[in-house]
PDB file of C-alpha atoms in Angstrom:
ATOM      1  CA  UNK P   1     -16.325   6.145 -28.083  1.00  0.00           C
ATOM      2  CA  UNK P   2     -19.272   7.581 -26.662  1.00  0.00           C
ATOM      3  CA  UNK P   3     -19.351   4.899 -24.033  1.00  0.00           C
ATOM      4  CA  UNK P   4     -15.463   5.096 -23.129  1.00  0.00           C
ATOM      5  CA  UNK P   5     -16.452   8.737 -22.329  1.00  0.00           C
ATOM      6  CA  UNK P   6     -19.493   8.346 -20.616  1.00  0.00           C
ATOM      7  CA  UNK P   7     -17.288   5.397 -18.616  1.00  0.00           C
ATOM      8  CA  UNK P   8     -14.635   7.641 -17.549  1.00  0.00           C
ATOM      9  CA  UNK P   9     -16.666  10.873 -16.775  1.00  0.00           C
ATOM     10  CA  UNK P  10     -18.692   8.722 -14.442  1.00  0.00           C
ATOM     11  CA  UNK P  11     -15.916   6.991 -12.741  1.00  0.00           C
ATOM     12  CA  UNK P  12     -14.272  10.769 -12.601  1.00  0.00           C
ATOM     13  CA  UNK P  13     -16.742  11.394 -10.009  1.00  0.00           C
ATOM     14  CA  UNK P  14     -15.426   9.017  -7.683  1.00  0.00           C
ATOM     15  CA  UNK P  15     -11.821  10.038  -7.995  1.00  0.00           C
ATOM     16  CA  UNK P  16     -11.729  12.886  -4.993  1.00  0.00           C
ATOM     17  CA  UNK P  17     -13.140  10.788  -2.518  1.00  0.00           C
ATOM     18  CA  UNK P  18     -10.417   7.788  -3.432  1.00  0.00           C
ATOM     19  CA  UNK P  19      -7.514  10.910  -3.575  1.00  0.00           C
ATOM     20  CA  UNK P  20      -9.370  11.650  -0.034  1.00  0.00           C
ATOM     21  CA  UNK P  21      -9.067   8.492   1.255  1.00  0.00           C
ATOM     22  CA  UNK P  22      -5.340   7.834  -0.060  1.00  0.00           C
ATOM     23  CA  UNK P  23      -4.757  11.174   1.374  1.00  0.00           C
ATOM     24  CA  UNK P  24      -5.781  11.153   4.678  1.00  0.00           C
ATOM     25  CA  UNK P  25      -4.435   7.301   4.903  1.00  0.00           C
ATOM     26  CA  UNK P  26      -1.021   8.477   4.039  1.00  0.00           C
ATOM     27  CA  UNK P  27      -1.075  10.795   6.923  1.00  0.00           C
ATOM     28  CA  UNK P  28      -2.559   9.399   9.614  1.00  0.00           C
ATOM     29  CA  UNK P  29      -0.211   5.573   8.176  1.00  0.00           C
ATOM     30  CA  UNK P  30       3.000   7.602   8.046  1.00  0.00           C
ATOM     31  CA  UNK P  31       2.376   9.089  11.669  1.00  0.00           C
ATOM     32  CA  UNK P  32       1.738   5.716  12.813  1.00  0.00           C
ATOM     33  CA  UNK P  33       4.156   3.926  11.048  1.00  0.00           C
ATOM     34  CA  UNK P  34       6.801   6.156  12.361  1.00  0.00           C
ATOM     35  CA  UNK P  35       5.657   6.302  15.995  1.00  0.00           C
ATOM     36  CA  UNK P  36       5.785   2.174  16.141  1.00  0.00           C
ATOM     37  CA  UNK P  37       9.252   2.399  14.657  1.00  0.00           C
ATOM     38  CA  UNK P  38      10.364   4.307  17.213  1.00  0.00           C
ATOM     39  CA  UNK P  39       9.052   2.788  20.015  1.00  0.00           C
ATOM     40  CA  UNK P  40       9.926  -0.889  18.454  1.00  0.00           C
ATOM     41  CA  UNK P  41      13.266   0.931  18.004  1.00  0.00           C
ATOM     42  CA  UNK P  42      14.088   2.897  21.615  1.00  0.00           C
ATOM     43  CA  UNK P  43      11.094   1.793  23.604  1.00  0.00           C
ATOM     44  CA  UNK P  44      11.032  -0.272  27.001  1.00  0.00           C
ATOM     45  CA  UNK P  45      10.578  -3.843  26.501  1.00  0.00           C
ATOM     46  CA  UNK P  46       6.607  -3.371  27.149  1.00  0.00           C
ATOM     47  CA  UNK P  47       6.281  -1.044  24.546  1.00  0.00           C
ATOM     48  CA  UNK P  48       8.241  -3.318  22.004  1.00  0.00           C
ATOM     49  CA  UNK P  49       5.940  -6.044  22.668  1.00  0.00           C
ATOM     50  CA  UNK P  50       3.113  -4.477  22.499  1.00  0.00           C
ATOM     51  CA  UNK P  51       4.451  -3.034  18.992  1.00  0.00           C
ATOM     52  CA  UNK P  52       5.048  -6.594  18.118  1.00  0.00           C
ATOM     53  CA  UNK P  53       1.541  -8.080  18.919  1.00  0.00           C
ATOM     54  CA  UNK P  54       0.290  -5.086  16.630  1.00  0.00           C
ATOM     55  CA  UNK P  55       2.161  -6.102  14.027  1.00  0.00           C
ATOM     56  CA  UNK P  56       1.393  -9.676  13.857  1.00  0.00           C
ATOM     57  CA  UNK P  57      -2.351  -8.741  13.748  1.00  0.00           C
ATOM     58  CA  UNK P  58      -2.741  -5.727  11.006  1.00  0.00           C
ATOM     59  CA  UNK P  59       0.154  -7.680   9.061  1.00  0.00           C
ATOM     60  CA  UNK P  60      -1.305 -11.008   9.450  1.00  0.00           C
ATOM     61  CA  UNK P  61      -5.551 -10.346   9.187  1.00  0.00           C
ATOM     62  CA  UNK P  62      -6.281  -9.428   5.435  1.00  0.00           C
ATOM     63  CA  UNK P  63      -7.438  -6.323   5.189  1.00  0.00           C
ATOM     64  CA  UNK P  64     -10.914  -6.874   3.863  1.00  0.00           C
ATOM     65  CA  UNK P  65     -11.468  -8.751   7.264  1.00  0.00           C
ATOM     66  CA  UNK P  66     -10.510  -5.601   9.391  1.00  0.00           C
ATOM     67  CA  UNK P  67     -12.461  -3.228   7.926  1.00  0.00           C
ATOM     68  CA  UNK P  68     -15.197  -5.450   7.802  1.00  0.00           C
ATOM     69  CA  UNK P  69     -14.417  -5.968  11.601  1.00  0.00           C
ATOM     70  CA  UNK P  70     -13.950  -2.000  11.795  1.00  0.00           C
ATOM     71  CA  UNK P  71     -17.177  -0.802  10.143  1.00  0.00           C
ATOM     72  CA  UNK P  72     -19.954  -3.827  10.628  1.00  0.00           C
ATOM     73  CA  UNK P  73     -18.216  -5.846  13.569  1.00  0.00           C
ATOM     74  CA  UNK P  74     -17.807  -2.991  16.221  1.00  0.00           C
ATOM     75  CA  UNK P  75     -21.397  -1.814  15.549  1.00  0.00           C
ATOM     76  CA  UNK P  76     -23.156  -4.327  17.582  1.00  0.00           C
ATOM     77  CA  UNK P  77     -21.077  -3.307  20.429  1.00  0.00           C
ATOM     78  CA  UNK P  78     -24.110  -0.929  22.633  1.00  0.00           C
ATOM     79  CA  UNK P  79     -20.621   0.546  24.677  1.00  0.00           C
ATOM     80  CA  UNK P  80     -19.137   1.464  20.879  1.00  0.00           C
ATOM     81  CA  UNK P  81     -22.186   2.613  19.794  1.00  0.00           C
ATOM     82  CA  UNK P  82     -22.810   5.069  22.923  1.00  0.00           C
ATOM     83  CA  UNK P  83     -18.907   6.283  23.171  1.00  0.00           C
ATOM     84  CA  UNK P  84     -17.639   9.326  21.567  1.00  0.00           C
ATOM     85  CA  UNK P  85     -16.008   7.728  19.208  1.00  0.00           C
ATOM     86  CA  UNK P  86     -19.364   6.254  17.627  1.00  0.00           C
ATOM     87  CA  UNK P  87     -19.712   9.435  15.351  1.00  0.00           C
ATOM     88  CA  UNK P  88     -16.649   8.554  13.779  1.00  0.00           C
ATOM     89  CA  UNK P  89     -16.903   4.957  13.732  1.00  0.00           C
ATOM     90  CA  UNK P  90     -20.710   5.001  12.123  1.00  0.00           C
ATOM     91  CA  UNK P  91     -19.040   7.027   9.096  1.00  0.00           C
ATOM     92  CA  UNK P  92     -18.098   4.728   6.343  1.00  0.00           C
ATOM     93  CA  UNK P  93     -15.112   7.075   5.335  1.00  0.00           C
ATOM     94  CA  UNK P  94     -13.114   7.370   8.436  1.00  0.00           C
ATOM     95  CA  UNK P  95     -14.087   3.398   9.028  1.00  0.00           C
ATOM     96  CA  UNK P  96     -11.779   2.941   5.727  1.00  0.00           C
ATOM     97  CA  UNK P  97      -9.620   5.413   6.289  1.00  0.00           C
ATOM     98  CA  UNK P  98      -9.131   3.425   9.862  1.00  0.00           C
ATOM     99  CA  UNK P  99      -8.437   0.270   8.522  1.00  0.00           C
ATOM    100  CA  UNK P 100      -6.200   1.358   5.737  1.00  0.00           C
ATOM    101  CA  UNK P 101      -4.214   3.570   7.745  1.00  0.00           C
ATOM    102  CA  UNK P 102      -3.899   1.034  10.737  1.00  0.00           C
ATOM    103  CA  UNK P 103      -2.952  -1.782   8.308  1.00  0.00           C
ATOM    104  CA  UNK P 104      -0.060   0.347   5.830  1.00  0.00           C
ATOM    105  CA  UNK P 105       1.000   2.267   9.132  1.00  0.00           C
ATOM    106  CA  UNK P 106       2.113  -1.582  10.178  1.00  0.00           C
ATOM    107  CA  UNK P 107       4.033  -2.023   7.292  1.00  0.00           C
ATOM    108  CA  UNK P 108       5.665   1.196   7.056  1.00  0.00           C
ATOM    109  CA  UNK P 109       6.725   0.594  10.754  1.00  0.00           C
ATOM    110  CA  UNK P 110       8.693  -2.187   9.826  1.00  0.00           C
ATOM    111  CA  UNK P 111      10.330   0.068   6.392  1.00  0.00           C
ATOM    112  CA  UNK P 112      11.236   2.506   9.086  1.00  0.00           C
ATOM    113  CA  UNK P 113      12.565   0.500  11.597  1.00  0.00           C
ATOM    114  CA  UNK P 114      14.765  -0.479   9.084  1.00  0.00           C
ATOM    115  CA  UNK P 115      15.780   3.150   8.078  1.00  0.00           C
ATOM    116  CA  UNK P 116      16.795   3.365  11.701  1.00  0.00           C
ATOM    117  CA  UNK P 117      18.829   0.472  12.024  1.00  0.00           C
ATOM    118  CA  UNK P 118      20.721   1.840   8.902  1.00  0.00           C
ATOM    119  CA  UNK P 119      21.676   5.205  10.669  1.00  0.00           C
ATOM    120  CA  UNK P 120      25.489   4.308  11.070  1.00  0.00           C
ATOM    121  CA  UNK P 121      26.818   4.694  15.130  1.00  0.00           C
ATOM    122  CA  UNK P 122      29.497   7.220  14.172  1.00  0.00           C
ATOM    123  CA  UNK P 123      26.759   9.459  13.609  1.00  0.00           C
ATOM    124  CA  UNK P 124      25.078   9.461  16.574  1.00  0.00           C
ATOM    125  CA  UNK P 125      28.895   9.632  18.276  1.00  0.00           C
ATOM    126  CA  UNK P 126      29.605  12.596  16.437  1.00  0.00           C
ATOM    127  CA  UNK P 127      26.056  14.037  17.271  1.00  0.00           C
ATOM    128  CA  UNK P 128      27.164  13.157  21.368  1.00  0.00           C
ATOM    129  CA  UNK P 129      30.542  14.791  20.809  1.00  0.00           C
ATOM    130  CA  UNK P 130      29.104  18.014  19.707  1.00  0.00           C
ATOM    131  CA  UNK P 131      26.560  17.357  23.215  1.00  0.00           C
ATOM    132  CA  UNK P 132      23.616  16.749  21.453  1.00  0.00           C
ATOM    133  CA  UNK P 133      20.570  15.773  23.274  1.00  0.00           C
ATOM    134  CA  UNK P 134      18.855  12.611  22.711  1.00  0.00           C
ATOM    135  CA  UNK P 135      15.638  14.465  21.482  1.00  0.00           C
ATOM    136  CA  UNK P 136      17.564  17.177  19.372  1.00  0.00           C
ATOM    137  CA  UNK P 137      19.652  13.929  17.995  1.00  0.00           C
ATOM    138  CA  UNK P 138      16.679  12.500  16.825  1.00  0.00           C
ATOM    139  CA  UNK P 139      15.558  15.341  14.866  1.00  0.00           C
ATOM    140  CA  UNK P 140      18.259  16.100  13.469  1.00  0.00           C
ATOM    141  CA  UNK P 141      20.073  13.585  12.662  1.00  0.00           C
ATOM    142  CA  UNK P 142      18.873  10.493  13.132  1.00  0.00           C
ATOM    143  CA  UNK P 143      15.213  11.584  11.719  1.00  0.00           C
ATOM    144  CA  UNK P 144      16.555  12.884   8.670  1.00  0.00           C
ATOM    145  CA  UNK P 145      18.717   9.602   7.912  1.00  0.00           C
ATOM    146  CA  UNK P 146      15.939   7.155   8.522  1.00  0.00           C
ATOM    147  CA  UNK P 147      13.397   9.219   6.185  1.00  0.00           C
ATOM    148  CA  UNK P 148      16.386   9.556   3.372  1.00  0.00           C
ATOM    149  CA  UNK P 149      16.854   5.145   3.400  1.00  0.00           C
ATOM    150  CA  UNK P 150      13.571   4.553   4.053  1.00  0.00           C
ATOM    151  CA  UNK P 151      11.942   6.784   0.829  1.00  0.00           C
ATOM    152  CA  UNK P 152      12.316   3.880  -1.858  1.00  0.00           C
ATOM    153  CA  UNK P 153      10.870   1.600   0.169  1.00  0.00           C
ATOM    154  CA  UNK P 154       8.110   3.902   1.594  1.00  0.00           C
ATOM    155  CA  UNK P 155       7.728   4.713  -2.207  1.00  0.00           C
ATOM    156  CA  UNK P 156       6.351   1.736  -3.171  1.00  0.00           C
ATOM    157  CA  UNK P 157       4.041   1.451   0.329  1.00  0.00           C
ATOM    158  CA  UNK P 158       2.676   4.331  -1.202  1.00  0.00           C
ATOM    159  CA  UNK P 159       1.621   2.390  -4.546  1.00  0.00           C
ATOM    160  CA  UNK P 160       0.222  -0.129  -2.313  1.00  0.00           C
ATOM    161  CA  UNK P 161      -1.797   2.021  -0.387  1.00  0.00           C
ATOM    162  CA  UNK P 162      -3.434   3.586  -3.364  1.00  0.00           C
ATOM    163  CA  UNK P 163      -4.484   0.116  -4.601  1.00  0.00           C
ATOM    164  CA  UNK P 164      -5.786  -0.347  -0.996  1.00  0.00           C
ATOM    165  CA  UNK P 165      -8.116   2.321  -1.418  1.00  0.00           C
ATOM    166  CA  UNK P 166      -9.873   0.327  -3.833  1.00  0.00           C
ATOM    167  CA  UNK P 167     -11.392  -1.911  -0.707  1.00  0.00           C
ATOM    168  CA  UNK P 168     -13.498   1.042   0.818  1.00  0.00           C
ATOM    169  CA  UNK P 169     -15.866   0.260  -1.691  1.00  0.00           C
ATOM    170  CA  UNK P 170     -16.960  -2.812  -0.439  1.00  0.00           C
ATOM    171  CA  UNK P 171     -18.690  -0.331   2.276  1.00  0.00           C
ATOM    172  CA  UNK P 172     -20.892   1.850  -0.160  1.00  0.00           C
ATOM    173  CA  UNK P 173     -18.512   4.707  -0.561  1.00  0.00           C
ATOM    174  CA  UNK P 174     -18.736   5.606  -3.560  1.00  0.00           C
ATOM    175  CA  UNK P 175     -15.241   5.901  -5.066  1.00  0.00           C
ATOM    176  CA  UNK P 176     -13.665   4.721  -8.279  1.00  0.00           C
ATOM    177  CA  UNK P 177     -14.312   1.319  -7.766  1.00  0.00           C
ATOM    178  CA  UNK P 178     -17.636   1.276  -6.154  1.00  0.00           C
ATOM    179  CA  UNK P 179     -18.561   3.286  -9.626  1.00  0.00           C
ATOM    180  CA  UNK P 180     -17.054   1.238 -11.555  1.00  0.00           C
ATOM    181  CA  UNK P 181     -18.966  -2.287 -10.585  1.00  0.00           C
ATOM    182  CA  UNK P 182     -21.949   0.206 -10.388  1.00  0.00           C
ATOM    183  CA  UNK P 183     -21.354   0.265 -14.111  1.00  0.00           C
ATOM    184  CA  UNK P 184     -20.793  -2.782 -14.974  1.00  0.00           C
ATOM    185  CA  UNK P 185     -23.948  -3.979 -13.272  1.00  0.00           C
ATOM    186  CA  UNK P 186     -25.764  -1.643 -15.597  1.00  0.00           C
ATOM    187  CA  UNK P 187     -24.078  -2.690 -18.968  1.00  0.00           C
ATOM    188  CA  UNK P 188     -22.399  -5.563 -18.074  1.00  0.00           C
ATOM    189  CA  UNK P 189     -19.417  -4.598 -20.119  1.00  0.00           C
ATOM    190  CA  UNK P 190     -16.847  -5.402 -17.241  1.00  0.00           C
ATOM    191  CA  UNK P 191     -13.828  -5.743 -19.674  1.00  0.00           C
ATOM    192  CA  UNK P 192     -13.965  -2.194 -21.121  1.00  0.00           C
ATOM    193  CA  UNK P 193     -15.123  -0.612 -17.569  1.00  0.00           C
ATOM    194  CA  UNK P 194     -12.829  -2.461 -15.358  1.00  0.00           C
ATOM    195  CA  UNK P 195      -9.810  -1.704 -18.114  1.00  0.00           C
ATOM    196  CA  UNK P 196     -10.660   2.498 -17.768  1.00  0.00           C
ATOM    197  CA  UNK P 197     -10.623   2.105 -13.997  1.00  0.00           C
ATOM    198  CA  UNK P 198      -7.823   0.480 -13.979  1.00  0.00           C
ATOM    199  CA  UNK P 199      -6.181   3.347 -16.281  1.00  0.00           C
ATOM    200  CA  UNK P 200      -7.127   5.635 -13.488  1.00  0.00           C
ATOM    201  CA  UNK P 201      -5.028   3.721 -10.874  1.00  0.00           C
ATOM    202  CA  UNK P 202      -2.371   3.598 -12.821  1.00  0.00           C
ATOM    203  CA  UNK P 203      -2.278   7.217 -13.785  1.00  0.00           C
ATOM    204  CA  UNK P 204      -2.482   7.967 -10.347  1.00  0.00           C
ATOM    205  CA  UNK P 205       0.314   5.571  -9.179  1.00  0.00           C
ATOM    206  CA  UNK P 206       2.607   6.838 -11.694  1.00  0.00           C
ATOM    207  CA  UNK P 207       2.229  10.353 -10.453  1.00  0.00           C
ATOM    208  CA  UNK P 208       3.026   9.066  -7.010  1.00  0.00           C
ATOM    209  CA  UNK P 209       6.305   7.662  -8.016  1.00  0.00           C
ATOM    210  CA  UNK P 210       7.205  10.259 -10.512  1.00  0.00           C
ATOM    211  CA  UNK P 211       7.003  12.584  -6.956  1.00  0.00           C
ATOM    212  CA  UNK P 212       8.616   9.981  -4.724  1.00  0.00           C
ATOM    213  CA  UNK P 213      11.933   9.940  -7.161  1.00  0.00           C
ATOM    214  CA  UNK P 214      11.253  13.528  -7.429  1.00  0.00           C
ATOM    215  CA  UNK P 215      11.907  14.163  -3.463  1.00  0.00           C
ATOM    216  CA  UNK P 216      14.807  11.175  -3.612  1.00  0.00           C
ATOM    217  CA  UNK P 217      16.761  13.349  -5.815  1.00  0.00           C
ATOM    218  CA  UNK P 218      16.226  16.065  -3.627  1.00  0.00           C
ATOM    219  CA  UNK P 219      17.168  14.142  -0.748  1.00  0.00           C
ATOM    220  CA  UNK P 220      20.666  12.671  -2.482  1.00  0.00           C
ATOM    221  CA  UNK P 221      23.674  14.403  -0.440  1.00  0.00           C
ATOM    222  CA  UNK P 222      25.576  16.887  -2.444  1.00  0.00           C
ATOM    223  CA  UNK P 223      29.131  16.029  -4.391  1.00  0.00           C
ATOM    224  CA  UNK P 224      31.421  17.355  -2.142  1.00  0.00           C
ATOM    225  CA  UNK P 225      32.965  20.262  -3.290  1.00  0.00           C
ATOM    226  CA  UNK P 226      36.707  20.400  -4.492  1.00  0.00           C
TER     227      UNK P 226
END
């Protein structure tokens, strides 16, 4: 027992900076997401092409390559390296959170493209009978729809982010995992260490979909009153 606890105190240590990096990933892969979907949904041909070609690359490239490519591969570039963005881009965290958030905010895209494709045209008649603009439209009604269809899905992008977090460690942050193989190389009991970290990632996933159905339910239309 004194091991177990020694195990999970140790990989404790690492669990803000992986609830930091699934944080901030979220964020910045929700903004993303949502920006592609609407200009795949509304945008000039151009812009839907261009949303296309960035698809087929985060969606297609694993995601070990790209942030591999992010964090090692732009280095050797003497323009990167002299550009403003080099303080960021020399930074191991915002390298992952980078390639996380540029990979899930693909995906997500596509879950709410969907969302909008779902928002039914008598809505967005009745929102241009009562003169709606196409801006105030969007927020309030079509907006609101697309985030309501898309949660279940987005839910479970969510879960798959938070396992994605797990590949920053390959670039010496020191998170869950990164502790955890630090471990093992130590003892070399990778069953039992492996097993605890895994508990963590599960207890954290299963707090993220206890609050997903948590804001579905809050989301469900009322009954209509009699």
């Amino acid at each position: 027992m004194e091991f177990y606890a020694y195990v999970l105190l140790e990989l404790a240590k690492g669990l803000p900076l992986t609830l930091q990096i699934v944080g901030v990933s979220l964020v910045c892969s929700f903004a993303l997401g949502l920006c592609l979907a609407l200009a795949h949904h509304y945008g000039p041909v151009w812009a839907q092409m261009l949303v296309r070609g960035y698809l087929a690359i985060f969606r297609g490239l694993p995601l070990l390559i790209q942030i591999y490519v992010i964090y090692f591969g732009l280095a050797q570039f003497a323009v990167v390296r002299g550009s403003i963005l080099w303080p960021i881009l020399r930074e191991p965290f915002w390298c992952a959170v980078i390639a996380i958030s540029a990979c899930a905010g693909a995906y997500a895209s596509e879950i709410f493209r969907g969302g909008l494709l779902s928002v039914s045209s008598k809505d967005i008649d009745a929102a241009r009978a009562f003169g709606m603009s196409r801006l105030l439209m969007l927020r309030r009604i079509v907006l609101p729809l697309t985030l309501r269809q898309a949660l279940p899905a987005y839910g479970n992008e969510i879960i798959y982010l938070v396992k994605m977090s797990a590949v920053a460690s390959i670039i010496t942050l020191p998170e869950v995992t990164a502790r955890a193989f630090t471990i093992v190389t130590e003892t070399f009991r990778v069953f039992e260490v492996l097993a605890i970290a895994g508990a963590i990632y599960l207890a954290i996933n299963f707090i993220a979909a206890f609050a997903v159905r948590c804001v579905e339910k809050a989301l469900e239309p009322s009954p209509p009153r009699n």
